[in-house]
Amino acid sequence: MSAPNVPGQPSPANPGDQPDPVRGVPAGAAPDADTMALRRPPAQSGAARPAGANPTDGPAPPPRSPAGDSAAVGRGAPAGGVAPGGRSPWHPAMLFTPARLRQLGALVLVGLLAAVVTGPTGNSDEPLQAAWDSIADPRIVLFLILAVALWVVLVLWAELRGVLTRLTAPVRAPVGAAYGRRGAPIVLNVVLLAIAIIAPQVVSTAAQQSMVTDIGIYALLALGLNVVVGYAGLLDLGYIAFFAIGAYTTAYFTSQSAMPWHAPFTLNPFFVFPIALVLAALAGVILGAPTLRLRGDYLAIVTLGFGEIIHLVANNADGITNGARGAFGVPHLSVHLLGLDYTWGIDPKPYYYLLLAIVVLVMIAFGRLERSRIGRAWAAIREDEVAAEATGVATLRLKLLAFAIGASVSGFAGVMFASKQFFNPQSFSLQASFFVVAVVIFGGMGSRLGVVVGAVVLQGLAFYLRDKVEPADRYIYFGAVIVIMMIFRPQGLVPSRRRRREIELSEAGIGSADSLGSAPAGGRP
Amino acid sequence: MSPGAGDDTGDLVVEARDLQLRFGGVTSLDGVSLRQRRGEILAVIGPNGAGKTSLFNCLTGAYRPQHGSVTFWPSSGRPAELVGRRPHAITRLGVARTFQNIRLFPALSALENVQIGTEVRQRYGAVSAILGLPHARRAERDGVRRAGELLDLVGLGHRTHELAASLPYGEQRRLEIARALGTGPGLLLLDEPAAGTNPAEKRDLAALITRISGTGVSVLLIEHDMTLVMSLATSVTVLNFGRVIAHGTPGEVQRNPAVIEAYLGVADTTGDAAPAGGVDAGTRKELR
C-alpha cells in the first residue's frame, strides 16, 4: 500500500528469472522485445505455408528451399522458443531466423506477383499466356533482385534498430514501459506528415485527384471503420451506407438541381458537415440498437443487408435521388466570412490539404479516445465480453457508441466526397464497403497509422493498375495481395500494439480475441 | 453498518429468496434462499453440480431465474432488486465477481485490467476524452492511482505493466480479484478462488480475503477446499441438487449429518443420522 504504482515507474527488467511464456523475452525490456516481435510473424506460418501454397500461379517454383526448411523448424519449436530476443551474444547466423527467411519468401512472392502484374496483358483465348510470358521474361530477375535487396535492407534496419534500442535502453525503458501505450515515435510522425505534405507537389494531376477522392476519402473512411472493427471488434459490412447518407444529405441541402428532391433553401456545404454527422450517427444508432445484441457473424449479415438497402434505394428512387444517373452539380466547398472568400475548386490540391488536416485531427482524436476509459472498455469487450460486462462495462452502450462514432466519420467523409465531385450510387456499392474493410484489415486493425497507410497502399495499387489491367480484373490483384498479407502478416501492415498482442496470444492458445465463449486458460508455468 | 441491527433486514447485505432456475427439463436451483450479513464471509459449498455457480450467475445477472428474488443493500442508498438487471448494472450497484475459470483481458496489462474496473463509475464521455478536458484527465489519473493501490493490495505491485496472460496462474487469480475490487463493491463474489493453487498460494489467498473483508467488503465465496472454508468463513451454506441442505457456522455444518452424507455418501461414522426433514427445519431455524 506504500507508493501507488505510477506509470513513470519502470517495470523491473529481469532477464532470466521470469521469462514471458508468450514471447520468450522478459516483458520488462519492452522496446527491444517489441521490435523483435514486429519483425517476426507469430508461429502460424509454419503450418500455413506448405510449399505448394503459391498464390500466384501453378508453375512458379517454391521460392527457396531454405524457407521450407525453416518453416519446419518454426513448426517444431513453440512460439516462445523461436527468437532468443537478442539476449545471447551476437552471431551471423542470427540474421537468418526462420521468421526472416519467411519474410524473404514473402518478398520473393510479391516480386513474382509484381512481375506478372507489370508484364504483358493476356487475352481471353489464352488467359494464362501473359503470366507465362512474364515468368519467362528476363525482367523477372530484376524483380527478384529487388525483392532480395528489400529484404536485406529490412534485416539490416532491424539489426540496426536492435543495436540502437540496446544502446538507448537505459534512457528509454521507463518511457517505453509506461502503459505500453506509446504511439509511433514523434520523428516518424513528423517525417510521414512531411511526406504527406510534399507528395502532391511532385505527382501528376491525375494522381492528385486520386490522392483526394481515393486515398484521402478512404483513409477517413478507414479511420472511422477502424473504431467499429478495430476497437470494438464488430464487423460492419455495410459501412459505406453512412458514406452515402452523408453524400446525399449534402446534395439535398446544398443544391436545388442536384437531385429532384431538395431542401427549400440552400446551405453552404460547410454547414452540412454537422448535419450529416448527426444524421449518420443517428442512422448508426437506429441500425445498431436492435442488431448489436447479435454476435459477430449475424451482425455482419445485418449490416451487409443495410448497406445494400441504402445502395438500392439510392439507385432506384429516381424521383428522389435521381437514380442511377447520380447527383450532379453539388457546389464545391467555399468560405465567405469576414472578407475571406475562398472556394475549393477544380484543383485537387486544396481539397487534399483540407482532407489531410481532417485526417490528422481525426487520428489525434481517436488516439485520445483509444487511450481513455472508453478505448479500454472497447478492448475489454473485444477480448472477453462476458468478463467486461461483469466488470461493469455497459457493453451494449459502448458498442452502440463505436457504431455511432464510426458512422459519423463516414457521413463526414460523404460530405467531403459529394462536394468534391459528381457521384452516383455506384460509389456506394457493396464493393466499396468491402474495400474499406480490406483497407482496415490490410493496414492493421486498431492502428490509426496502419489504416491510413493501408488506404495509401491499396488505393495506390488501384491507381497504378488503372491503365495496366482491365478495371474488372483489379480485384484479382487486391485479392492476391491481401491473401499474401494474411498468410505472412495477419496483424496488418502497421499493427497496433494491443491487436498484435491479442494475435500472438491466440496463436499461443491463450485466450481468443474473437470468440466470446472461450476463457483464457493460463497454464501454470 | 448501523449498530441498531434489531430489525429483520437491518444488517443484511444480500438476500436471495426462493430462487428457481431451470434449463429445459434440468432444474439447477430449486428454491434456494440465502442471507448474508454485512461484513460476513459466507461460504457456499456443495458437491459438483450442486448449483453453486448457477447461484452466483443468478446473483450477478448472468442468468435470470424463473422464480424468486434477490435483494441487495448497497452501502449507501436504498435496497435494490437484482433479478432482471443486466450484469453491468448489478456490478455498478456494488456486486462484483470473479470467475471459476479465470477470465481476464489477456492482452491488456495488469494495470489496465484493474483500471477497467475502477473506471466503471466514471462519467466522462467520448467528447471529453477527445478534447482532453480537465475532469477527464483527473478521472484518468484517479483510475490509475486506484488501480495501482489495488495491485499493491493483492501483491501485484511489481507486475503493473505486464500482460495479464503472462502472469503465473496464482497471480492471475489475484489480478482478477483486484479487478473486481476496482469496481468498488459492497459484496464480492469469489468463484473457487483457490482452485488450482498450491498450498503457499492458498495461505496468501486466505490472508488476502481476510484483508479484503477487513476493508468492509462482504465476501461470498464458493470453495471446495474445506480447510480454507473452515478457517475463513464466518458462516457456511451447503447446496446439494439445487437445494440448501444446511446453513450455519463452519463447526455446525461440519457436524451436520446431511452434509456428511452429501459429501461422503453414507453417514456411518457419526452414528445418529438425523432425517433430512429435521435438518431442513434446523436449517430454516438457523436462517432466522
PDB file of N, CA, C and O in Angstrom, chain B residues 107-171:
ATOM      1  N   ALA B 107      -4.676  -9.667 -23.216  1.00  0.00           N
ATOM      2  CA  ALA B 107      -3.687  -8.865 -23.931  1.00  0.00           C
ATOM      3  C   ALA B 107      -3.544  -7.465 -23.341  1.00  0.00           C
ATOM      4  O   ALA B 107      -2.839  -6.640 -23.882  1.00  0.00           O
ATOM      5  N   LEU B 108      -4.239  -7.204 -22.246  1.00  0.00           N
ATOM      6  CA  LEU B 108      -4.060  -5.921 -21.569  1.00  0.00           C
ATOM      7  C   LEU B 108      -3.122  -6.125 -20.378  1.00  0.00           C
ATOM      8  O   LEU B 108      -3.008  -7.226 -19.840  1.00  0.00           O
ATOM      9  N   SER B 109      -2.494  -5.036 -19.961  1.00  0.00           N
ATOM     10  CA  SER B 109      -1.576  -5.146 -18.827  1.00  0.00           C
ATOM     11  C   SER B 109      -2.370  -5.329 -17.541  1.00  0.00           C
ATOM     12  O   SER B 109      -3.581  -5.102 -17.494  1.00  0.00           O
ATOM     13  N   ALA B 110      -1.663  -5.739 -16.496  1.00  0.00           N
ATOM     14  CA  ALA B 110      -2.317  -5.913 -15.199  1.00  0.00           C
ATOM     15  C   ALA B 110      -3.000  -4.611 -14.785  1.00  0.00           C
ATOM     16  O   ALA B 110      -4.146  -4.612 -14.338  1.00  0.00           O
ATOM     17  N   LEU B 111      -2.278  -3.506 -14.970  1.00  0.00           N
ATOM     18  CA  LEU B 111      -2.836  -2.210 -14.578  1.00  0.00           C
ATOM     19  C   LEU B 111      -4.118  -1.915 -15.351  1.00  0.00           C
ATOM     20  O   LEU B 111      -5.127  -1.513 -14.776  1.00  0.00           O
ATOM     21  N   GLU B 112      -4.072  -2.157 -16.661  1.00  0.00           N
ATOM     22  CA  GLU B 112      -5.253  -1.851 -17.478  1.00  0.00           C
ATOM     23  C   GLU B 112      -6.443  -2.712 -17.078  1.00  0.00           C
ATOM     24  O   GLU B 112      -7.580  -2.251 -17.065  1.00  0.00           O
ATOM     25  N   ASN B 113      -6.176  -3.974 -16.744  1.00  0.00           N
ATOM     26  CA  ASN B 113      -7.257  -4.839 -16.290  1.00  0.00           C
ATOM     27  C   ASN B 113      -7.977  -4.233 -15.097  1.00  0.00           C
ATOM     28  O   ASN B 113      -9.203  -4.187 -15.064  1.00  0.00           O
ATOM     29  N   VAL B 114      -7.190  -3.774 -14.125  1.00  0.00           N
ATOM     30  CA  VAL B 114      -7.811  -3.221 -12.927  1.00  0.00           C
ATOM     31  C   VAL B 114      -8.438  -1.863 -13.227  1.00  0.00           C
ATOM     32  O   VAL B 114      -9.505  -1.530 -12.718  1.00  0.00           O
ATOM     33  N   GLN B 115      -7.778  -1.100 -14.109  1.00  0.00           N
ATOM     34  CA  GLN B 115      -8.308   0.217 -14.482  1.00  0.00           C
ATOM     35  C   GLN B 115      -9.733   0.121 -15.031  1.00  0.00           C
ATOM     36  O   GLN B 115     -10.582   0.935 -14.721  1.00  0.00           O
ATOM     37  N   ILE B 116      -9.941  -0.896 -15.858  1.00  0.00           N
ATOM     38  CA  ILE B 116     -11.277  -1.052 -16.435  1.00  0.00           C
ATOM     39  C   ILE B 116     -12.301  -1.199 -15.324  1.00  0.00           C
ATOM     40  O   ILE B 116     -13.399  -0.654 -15.395  1.00  0.00           O
ATOM     41  N   GLY B 117     -11.901  -1.903 -14.254  1.00  0.00           N
ATOM     42  CA  GLY B 117     -12.797  -1.999 -13.107  1.00  0.00           C
ATOM     43  C   GLY B 117     -13.010  -0.650 -12.433  1.00  0.00           C
ATOM     44  O   GLY B 117     -14.135  -0.265 -12.132  1.00  0.00           O
ATOM     45  N   THR B 118     -11.910   0.085 -12.216  1.00  0.00           N
ATOM     46  CA  THR B 118     -12.037   1.334 -11.467  1.00  0.00           C
ATOM     47  C   THR B 118     -12.797   2.402 -12.254  1.00  0.00           C
ATOM     48  O   THR B 118     -13.263   3.371 -11.678  1.00  0.00           O
ATOM     49  N   GLU B 119     -12.905   2.192 -13.551  1.00  0.00           N
ATOM     50  CA  GLU B 119     -13.483   3.268 -14.369  1.00  0.00           C
ATOM     51  C   GLU B 119     -14.978   3.138 -14.592  1.00  0.00           C
ATOM     52  O   GLU B 119     -15.582   3.984 -15.245  1.00  0.00           O
ATOM     53  N   VAL B 120     -15.585   2.078 -14.042  1.00  0.00           N
ATOM     54  CA  VAL B 120     -16.994   1.872 -14.374  1.00  0.00           C
ATOM     55  C   VAL B 120     -17.882   2.955 -13.789  1.00  0.00           C
ATOM     56  O   VAL B 120     -18.983   3.177 -14.275  1.00  0.00           O
ATOM     57  N   ARG B 121     -17.429   3.604 -12.760  1.00  0.00           N
ATOM     58  CA  ARG B 121     -18.272   4.650 -12.184  1.00  0.00           C
ATOM     59  C   ARG B 121     -17.944   6.028 -12.729  1.00  0.00           C
ATOM     60  O   ARG B 121     -18.570   7.016 -12.371  1.00  0.00           O
ATOM     61  N   GLN B 122     -16.909   6.129 -13.543  1.00  0.00           N
ATOM     62  CA  GLN B 122     -16.552   7.437 -14.082  1.00  0.00           C
ATOM     63  C   GLN B 122     -17.575   7.848 -15.126  1.00  0.00           C
ATOM     64  O   GLN B 122     -18.135   7.024 -15.835  1.00  0.00           O
ATOM     65  N   ARG B 123     -17.795   9.161 -15.176  1.00  0.00           N
ATOM     66  CA  ARG B 123     -18.888   9.643 -16.009  1.00  0.00           C
ATOM     67  C   ARG B 123     -18.402  10.259 -17.321  1.00  0.00           C
ATOM     68  O   ARG B 123     -19.197  10.522 -18.195  1.00  0.00           O
ATOM     69  N   TYR B 124     -17.124  10.567 -17.417  1.00  0.00           N
ATOM     70  CA  TYR B 124     -16.730  11.360 -18.588  1.00  0.00           C
ATOM     71  C   TYR B 124     -16.915  10.573 -19.889  1.00  0.00           C
ATOM     72  O   TYR B 124     -16.754   9.365 -19.910  1.00  0.00           O
ATOM     73  N   GLY B 125     -17.308  11.281 -20.935  1.00  0.00           N
ATOM     74  CA  GLY B 125     -17.688  10.598 -22.164  1.00  0.00           C
ATOM     75  C   GLY B 125     -16.684  10.778 -23.273  1.00  0.00           C
ATOM     76  O   GLY B 125     -15.571  11.265 -23.052  1.00  0.00           O
ATOM     77  N   ALA B 126     -17.105  10.379 -24.470  1.00  0.00           N
ATOM     78  CA  ALA B 126     -16.195  10.368 -25.605  1.00  0.00           C
ATOM     79  C   ALA B 126     -15.670  11.769 -25.918  1.00  0.00           C
ATOM     80  O   ALA B 126     -14.487  11.954 -26.184  1.00  0.00           O
ATOM     81  N   VAL B 127     -16.557  12.765 -25.872  1.00  0.00           N
ATOM     82  CA  VAL B 127     -16.152  14.114 -26.261  1.00  0.00           C
ATOM     83  C   VAL B 127     -15.109  14.659 -25.288  1.00  0.00           C
ATOM     84  O   VAL B 127     -14.076  15.202 -25.698  1.00  0.00           O
ATOM     85  N   SER B 128     -15.348  14.479 -23.991  1.00  0.00           N
ATOM     86  CA  SER B 128     -14.359  14.959 -23.021  1.00  0.00           C
ATOM     87  C   SER B 128     -13.034  14.244 -23.210  1.00  0.00           C
ATOM     88  O   SER B 128     -11.973  14.836 -23.041  1.00  0.00           O
ATOM     89  N   ALA B 129     -13.106  12.951 -23.543  1.00  0.00           N
ATOM     90  CA  ALA B 129     -11.870  12.197 -23.733  1.00  0.00           C
ATOM     91  C   ALA B 129     -11.100  12.735 -24.924  1.00  0.00           C
ATOM     92  O   ALA B 129      -9.888  12.920 -24.877  1.00  0.00           O
ATOM     93  N   ILE B 130     -11.820  13.025 -26.013  1.00  0.00           N
ATOM     94  CA  ILE B 130     -11.159  13.515 -27.221  1.00  0.00           C
ATOM     95  C   ILE B 130     -10.559  14.891 -26.988  1.00  0.00           C
ATOM     96  O   ILE B 130      -9.445  15.182 -27.401  1.00  0.00           O
ATOM     97  N   LEU B 131     -11.316  15.743 -26.295  1.00  0.00           N
ATOM     98  CA  LEU B 131     -10.827  17.105 -26.067  1.00  0.00           C
ATOM     99  C   LEU B 131      -9.825  17.160 -24.924  1.00  0.00           C
ATOM    100  O   LEU B 131      -9.174  18.176 -24.721  1.00  0.00           O
ATOM    101  N   GLY B 132      -9.706  16.068 -24.160  1.00  0.00           N
ATOM    102  CA  GLY B 132      -8.772  16.064 -23.036  1.00  0.00           C
ATOM    103  C   GLY B 132      -9.166  17.066 -21.972  1.00  0.00           C
ATOM    104  O   GLY B 132      -8.326  17.788 -21.432  1.00  0.00           O
ATOM    105  N   LEU B 133     -10.450  17.151 -21.663  1.00  0.00           N
ATOM    106  CA  LEU B 133     -10.925  18.114 -20.668  1.00  0.00           C
ATOM    107  C   LEU B 133     -10.357  17.776 -19.289  1.00  0.00           C
ATOM    108  O   LEU B 133     -10.051  16.621 -18.998  1.00  0.00           O
ATOM    109  N   PRO B 134     -10.219  18.809 -18.450  1.00  0.00           N
ATOM    110  CA  PRO B 134      -9.575  18.597 -17.146  1.00  0.00           C
ATOM    111  C   PRO B 134     -10.232  17.483 -16.325  1.00  0.00           C
ATOM    112  O   PRO B 134      -9.547  16.671 -15.733  1.00  0.00           O
ATOM    113  N   HIS B 135     -11.558  17.442 -16.324  1.00  0.00           N
ATOM    114  CA  HIS B 135     -12.183  16.450 -15.441  1.00  0.00           C
ATOM    115  C   HIS B 135     -11.930  15.035 -15.960  1.00  0.00           C
ATOM    116  O   HIS B 135     -11.800  14.087 -15.186  1.00  0.00           O
ATOM    117  N   ALA B 136     -11.798  14.899 -17.283  1.00  0.00           N
ATOM    118  CA  ALA B 136     -11.487  13.585 -17.834  1.00  0.00           C
ATOM    119  C   ALA B 136     -10.070  13.172 -17.463  1.00  0.00           C
ATOM    120  O   ALA B 136      -9.814  12.038 -17.063  1.00  0.00           O
ATOM    121  N   ARG B 137      -9.140  14.135 -17.543  1.00  0.00           N
ATOM    122  CA  ARG B 137      -7.757  13.828 -17.172  1.00  0.00           C
ATOM    123  C   ARG B 137      -7.660  13.456 -15.697  1.00  0.00           C
ATOM    124  O   ARG B 137      -6.934  12.545 -15.318  1.00  0.00           O
ATOM    125  N   ARG B 138      -8.409  14.200 -14.882  1.00  0.00           N
ATOM    126  CA  ARG B 138      -8.374  13.929 -13.442  1.00  0.00           C
ATOM    127  C   ARG B 138      -8.910  12.518 -13.176  1.00  0.00           C
ATOM    128  O   ARG B 138      -8.318  11.743 -12.426  1.00  0.00           O
ATOM    129  N   ALA B 139     -10.038  12.200 -13.829  1.00  0.00           N
ATOM    130  CA  ALA B 139     -10.634  10.877 -13.635  1.00  0.00           C
ATOM    131  C   ALA B 139      -9.659   9.785 -14.066  1.00  0.00           C
ATOM    132  O   ALA B 139      -9.502   8.763 -13.406  1.00  0.00           O
ATOM    133  N   GLU B 140      -8.977  10.058 -15.176  1.00  0.00           N
ATOM    134  CA  GLU B 140      -7.991   9.106 -15.694  1.00  0.00           C
ATOM    135  C   GLU B 140      -6.890   8.864 -14.650  1.00  0.00           C
ATOM    136  O   GLU B 140      -6.541   7.726 -14.348  1.00  0.00           O
ATOM    137  N   ARG B 141      -6.378   9.968 -14.087  1.00  0.00           N
ATOM    138  CA  ARG B 141      -5.318   9.835 -13.075  1.00  0.00           C
ATOM    139  C   ARG B 141      -5.823   9.078 -11.855  1.00  0.00           C
ATOM    140  O   ARG B 141      -5.139   8.215 -11.304  1.00  0.00           O
ATOM    141  N   ASP B 142      -7.048   9.422 -11.429  1.00  0.00           N
ATOM    142  CA  ASP B 142      -7.621   8.738 -10.264  1.00  0.00           C
ATOM    143  C   ASP B 142      -7.706   7.237 -10.515  1.00  0.00           C
ATOM    144  O   ASP B 142      -7.392   6.431  -9.643  1.00  0.00           O
ATOM    145  N   GLY B 143      -8.156   6.884 -11.737  1.00  0.00           N
ATOM    146  CA  GLY B 143      -8.290   5.472 -12.069  1.00  0.00           C
ATOM    147  C   GLY B 143      -6.960   4.754 -11.986  1.00  0.00           C
ATOM    148  O   GLY B 143      -6.865   3.669 -11.415  1.00  0.00           O
ATOM    149  N   VAL B 144      -5.925   5.378 -12.531  1.00  0.00           N
ATOM    150  CA  VAL B 144      -4.598   4.760 -12.500  1.00  0.00           C
ATOM    151  C   VAL B 144      -4.108   4.613 -11.062  1.00  0.00           C
ATOM    152  O   VAL B 144      -3.585   3.573 -10.665  1.00  0.00           O
ATOM    153  N   ARG B 145      -4.333   5.665 -10.266  1.00  0.00           N
ATOM    154  CA  ARG B 145      -3.844   5.619  -8.891  1.00  0.00           C
ATOM    155  C   ARG B 145      -4.555   4.517  -8.111  1.00  0.00           C
ATOM    156  O   ARG B 145      -3.936   3.694  -7.443  1.00  0.00           O
ATOM    157  N   ARG B 146      -5.872   4.491  -8.238  1.00  0.00           N
ATOM    158  CA  ARG B 146      -6.675   3.496  -7.521  1.00  0.00           C
ATOM    159  C   ARG B 146      -6.277   2.081  -7.961  1.00  0.00           C
ATOM    160  O   ARG B 146      -6.124   1.184  -7.126  1.00  0.00           O
ATOM    161  N   ALA B 147      -6.104   1.903  -9.259  1.00  0.00           N
ATOM    162  CA  ALA B 147      -5.718   0.578  -9.765  1.00  0.00           C
ATOM    163  C   ALA B 147      -4.362   0.178  -9.216  1.00  0.00           C
ATOM    164  O   ALA B 147      -4.154  -0.975  -8.823  1.00  0.00           O
ATOM    165  N   GLY B 148      -3.439   1.147  -9.128  1.00  0.00           N
ATOM    166  CA  GLY B 148      -2.119   0.853  -8.575  1.00  0.00           C
ATOM    167  C   GLY B 148      -2.218   0.430  -7.120  1.00  0.00           C
ATOM    168  O   GLY B 148      -1.570  -0.523  -6.678  1.00  0.00           O
ATOM    169  N   GLU B 149      -3.073   1.111  -6.356  1.00  0.00           N
ATOM    170  CA  GLU B 149      -3.265   0.744  -4.953  1.00  0.00           C
ATOM    171  C   GLU B 149      -3.790  -0.676  -4.828  1.00  0.00           C
ATOM    172  O   GLU B 149      -3.340  -1.454  -3.977  1.00  0.00           O
ATOM    173  N   LEU B 150      -4.741  -1.003  -5.694  1.00  0.00           N
ATOM    174  CA  LEU B 150      -5.333  -2.340  -5.609  1.00  0.00           C
ATOM    175  C   LEU B 150      -4.326  -3.416  -5.992  1.00  0.00           C
ATOM    176  O   LEU B 150      -4.311  -4.498  -5.397  1.00  0.00           O
ATOM    177  N   LEU B 151      -3.488  -3.110  -6.987  1.00  0.00           N
ATOM    178  CA  LEU B 151      -2.451  -4.076  -7.348  1.00  0.00           C
ATOM    179  C   LEU B 151      -1.520  -4.303  -6.171  1.00  0.00           C
ATOM    180  O   LEU B 151      -1.101  -5.427  -5.890  1.00  0.00           O
ATOM    181  N   ASP B 152      -1.207  -3.220  -5.450  1.00  0.00           N
ATOM    182  CA  ASP B 152      -0.374  -3.381  -4.262  1.00  0.00           C
ATOM    183  C   ASP B 152      -1.094  -4.226  -3.215  1.00  0.00           C
ATOM    184  O   ASP B 152      -0.497  -5.069  -2.567  1.00  0.00           O
ATOM    185  N   LEU B 153      -2.390  -3.982  -3.075  1.00  0.00           N
ATOM    186  CA  LEU B 153      -3.167  -4.710  -2.072  1.00  0.00           C
ATOM    187  C   LEU B 153      -3.118  -6.218  -2.314  1.00  0.00           C
ATOM    188  O   LEU B 153      -2.967  -7.004  -1.380  1.00  0.00           O
ATOM    189  N   VAL B 154      -3.243  -6.619  -3.572  1.00  0.00           N
ATOM    190  CA  VAL B 154      -3.238  -8.060  -3.853  1.00  0.00           C
ATOM    191  C   VAL B 154      -1.815  -8.571  -4.085  1.00  0.00           C
ATOM    192  O   VAL B 154      -1.633  -9.733  -4.432  1.00  0.00           O
ATOM    193  N   GLY B 155      -0.834  -7.700  -3.913  1.00  0.00           N
ATOM    194  CA  GLY B 155       0.554  -8.149  -4.017  1.00  0.00           C
ATOM    195  C   GLY B 155       1.070  -8.271  -5.428  1.00  0.00           C
ATOM    196  O   GLY B 155       1.932  -9.088  -5.724  1.00  0.00           O
ATOM    197  N   LEU B 156       0.529  -7.441  -6.340  1.00  0.00           N
ATOM    198  CA  LEU B 156       0.991  -7.494  -7.729  1.00  0.00           C
ATOM    199  C   LEU B 156       1.609  -6.167  -8.153  1.00  0.00           C
ATOM    200  O   LEU B 156       1.679  -5.862  -9.335  1.00  0.00           O
ATOM    201  N   GLY B 157       2.049  -5.386  -7.162  1.00  0.00           N
ATOM    202  CA  GLY B 157       2.590  -4.079  -7.474  1.00  0.00           C
ATOM    203  C   GLY B 157       3.764  -4.121  -8.435  1.00  0.00           C
ATOM    204  O   GLY B 157       3.974  -3.203  -9.222  1.00  0.00           O
ATOM    205  N   HIS B 158       4.494  -5.227  -8.409  1.00  0.00           N
ATOM    206  CA  HIS B 158       5.674  -5.330  -9.272  1.00  0.00           C
ATOM    207  C   HIS B 158       5.299  -5.822 -10.672  1.00  0.00           C
ATOM    208  O   HIS B 158       6.156  -5.938 -11.530  1.00  0.00           O
ATOM    209  N   ARG B 159       4.041  -6.119 -10.907  1.00  0.00           N
ATOM    210  CA  ARG B 159       3.616  -6.673 -12.202  1.00  0.00           C
ATOM    211  C   ARG B 159       2.822  -5.664 -13.017  1.00  0.00           C
ATOM    212  O   ARG B 159       2.224  -6.038 -14.027  1.00  0.00           O
ATOM    213  N   THR B 160       2.814  -4.418 -12.585  1.00  0.00           N
ATOM    214  CA  THR B 160       1.898  -3.423 -13.132  1.00  0.00           C
ATOM    215  C   THR B 160       1.765  -3.458 -14.648  1.00  0.00           C
ATOM    216  O   THR B 160       0.669  -3.449 -15.189  1.00  0.00           O
ATOM    217  N   HIS B 161       2.910  -3.468 -15.333  1.00  0.00           N
ATOM    218  CA  HIS B 161       2.849  -3.288 -16.787  1.00  0.00           C
ATOM    219  C   HIS B 161       3.011  -4.590 -17.547  1.00  0.00           C
ATOM    220  O   HIS B 161       3.287  -4.595 -18.738  1.00  0.00           O
ATOM    221  N   GLU B 162       2.849  -5.699 -16.861  1.00  0.00           N
ATOM    222  CA  GLU B 162       2.957  -6.971 -17.581  1.00  0.00           C
ATOM    223  C   GLU B 162       1.595  -7.407 -18.078  1.00  0.00           C
ATOM    224  O   GLU B 162       0.559  -7.084 -17.495  1.00  0.00           O
ATOM    225  N   LEU B 163       1.609  -8.154 -19.160  1.00  0.00           N
ATOM    226  CA  LEU B 163       0.342  -8.623 -19.723  1.00  0.00           C
ATOM    227  C   LEU B 163      -0.314  -9.606 -18.767  1.00  0.00           C
ATOM    228  O   LEU B 163       0.359 -10.438 -18.158  1.00  0.00           O
ATOM    229  N   ALA B 164      -1.622  -9.523 -18.690  1.00  0.00           N
ATOM    230  CA  ALA B 164      -2.339 -10.423 -17.789  1.00  0.00           C
ATOM    231  C   ALA B 164      -2.036 -11.874 -18.127  1.00  0.00           C
ATOM    232  O   ALA B 164      -1.833 -12.700 -17.251  1.00  0.00           O
ATOM    233  N   ALA B 165      -1.970 -12.181 -19.418  1.00  0.00           N
ATOM    234  CA  ALA B 165      -1.776 -13.569 -19.824  1.00  0.00           C
ATOM    235  C   ALA B 165      -0.401 -14.091 -19.451  1.00  0.00           C
ATOM    236  O   ALA B 165      -0.193 -15.300 -19.385  1.00  0.00           O
ATOM    237  N   SER B 166       0.561 -13.178 -19.211  1.00  0.00           N
ATOM    238  CA  SER B 166       1.913 -13.641 -18.939  1.00  0.00           C
ATOM    239  C   SER B 166       2.136 -13.909 -17.453  1.00  0.00           C
ATOM    240  O   SER B 166       3.185 -14.381 -17.060  1.00  0.00           O
ATOM    241  N   LEU B 167       1.135 -13.598 -16.622  1.00  0.00           N
ATOM    242  CA  LEU B 167       1.304 -13.833 -15.186  1.00  0.00           C
ATOM    243  C   LEU B 167       1.118 -15.310 -14.876  1.00  0.00           C
ATOM    244  O   LEU B 167       0.364 -16.001 -15.549  1.00  0.00           O
ATOM    245  N   PRO B 168       1.796 -15.791 -13.830  1.00  0.00           N
ATOM    246  CA  PRO B 168       1.529 -17.160 -13.386  1.00  0.00           C
ATOM    247  C   PRO B 168       0.092 -17.290 -12.876  1.00  0.00           C
ATOM    248  O   PRO B 168      -0.544 -16.294 -12.507  1.00  0.00           O
ATOM    249  N   TYR B 169      -0.341 -18.527 -12.822  1.00  0.00           N
ATOM    250  CA  TYR B 169      -1.743 -18.820 -12.532  1.00  0.00           C
ATOM    251  C   TYR B 169      -2.254 -18.153 -11.249  1.00  0.00           C
ATOM    252  O   TYR B 169      -3.282 -17.474 -11.242  1.00  0.00           O
ATOM    253  N   GLY B 170      -1.506 -18.342 -10.171  1.00  0.00           N
ATOM    254  CA  GLY B 170      -1.961 -17.800  -8.891  1.00  0.00           C
ATOM    255  C   GLY B 170      -2.082 -16.283  -8.936  1.00  0.00           C
ATOM    256  O   GLY B 170      -3.001 -15.702  -8.351  1.00  0.00           O
ATOM    257  N   GLU B 171      -1.170 -15.643  -9.660  1.00  0.00           N
ATOM    258  CA  GLU B 171      -1.234 -14.183  -9.770  1.00  0.00           C
ATOM    259  C   GLU B 171      -2.397 -13.733 -10.636  1.00  0.00           C
ATOM    260  O   GLU B 171      -2.976 -12.680 -10.417  1.00  0.00           O
TER     261      GLU B 171
END
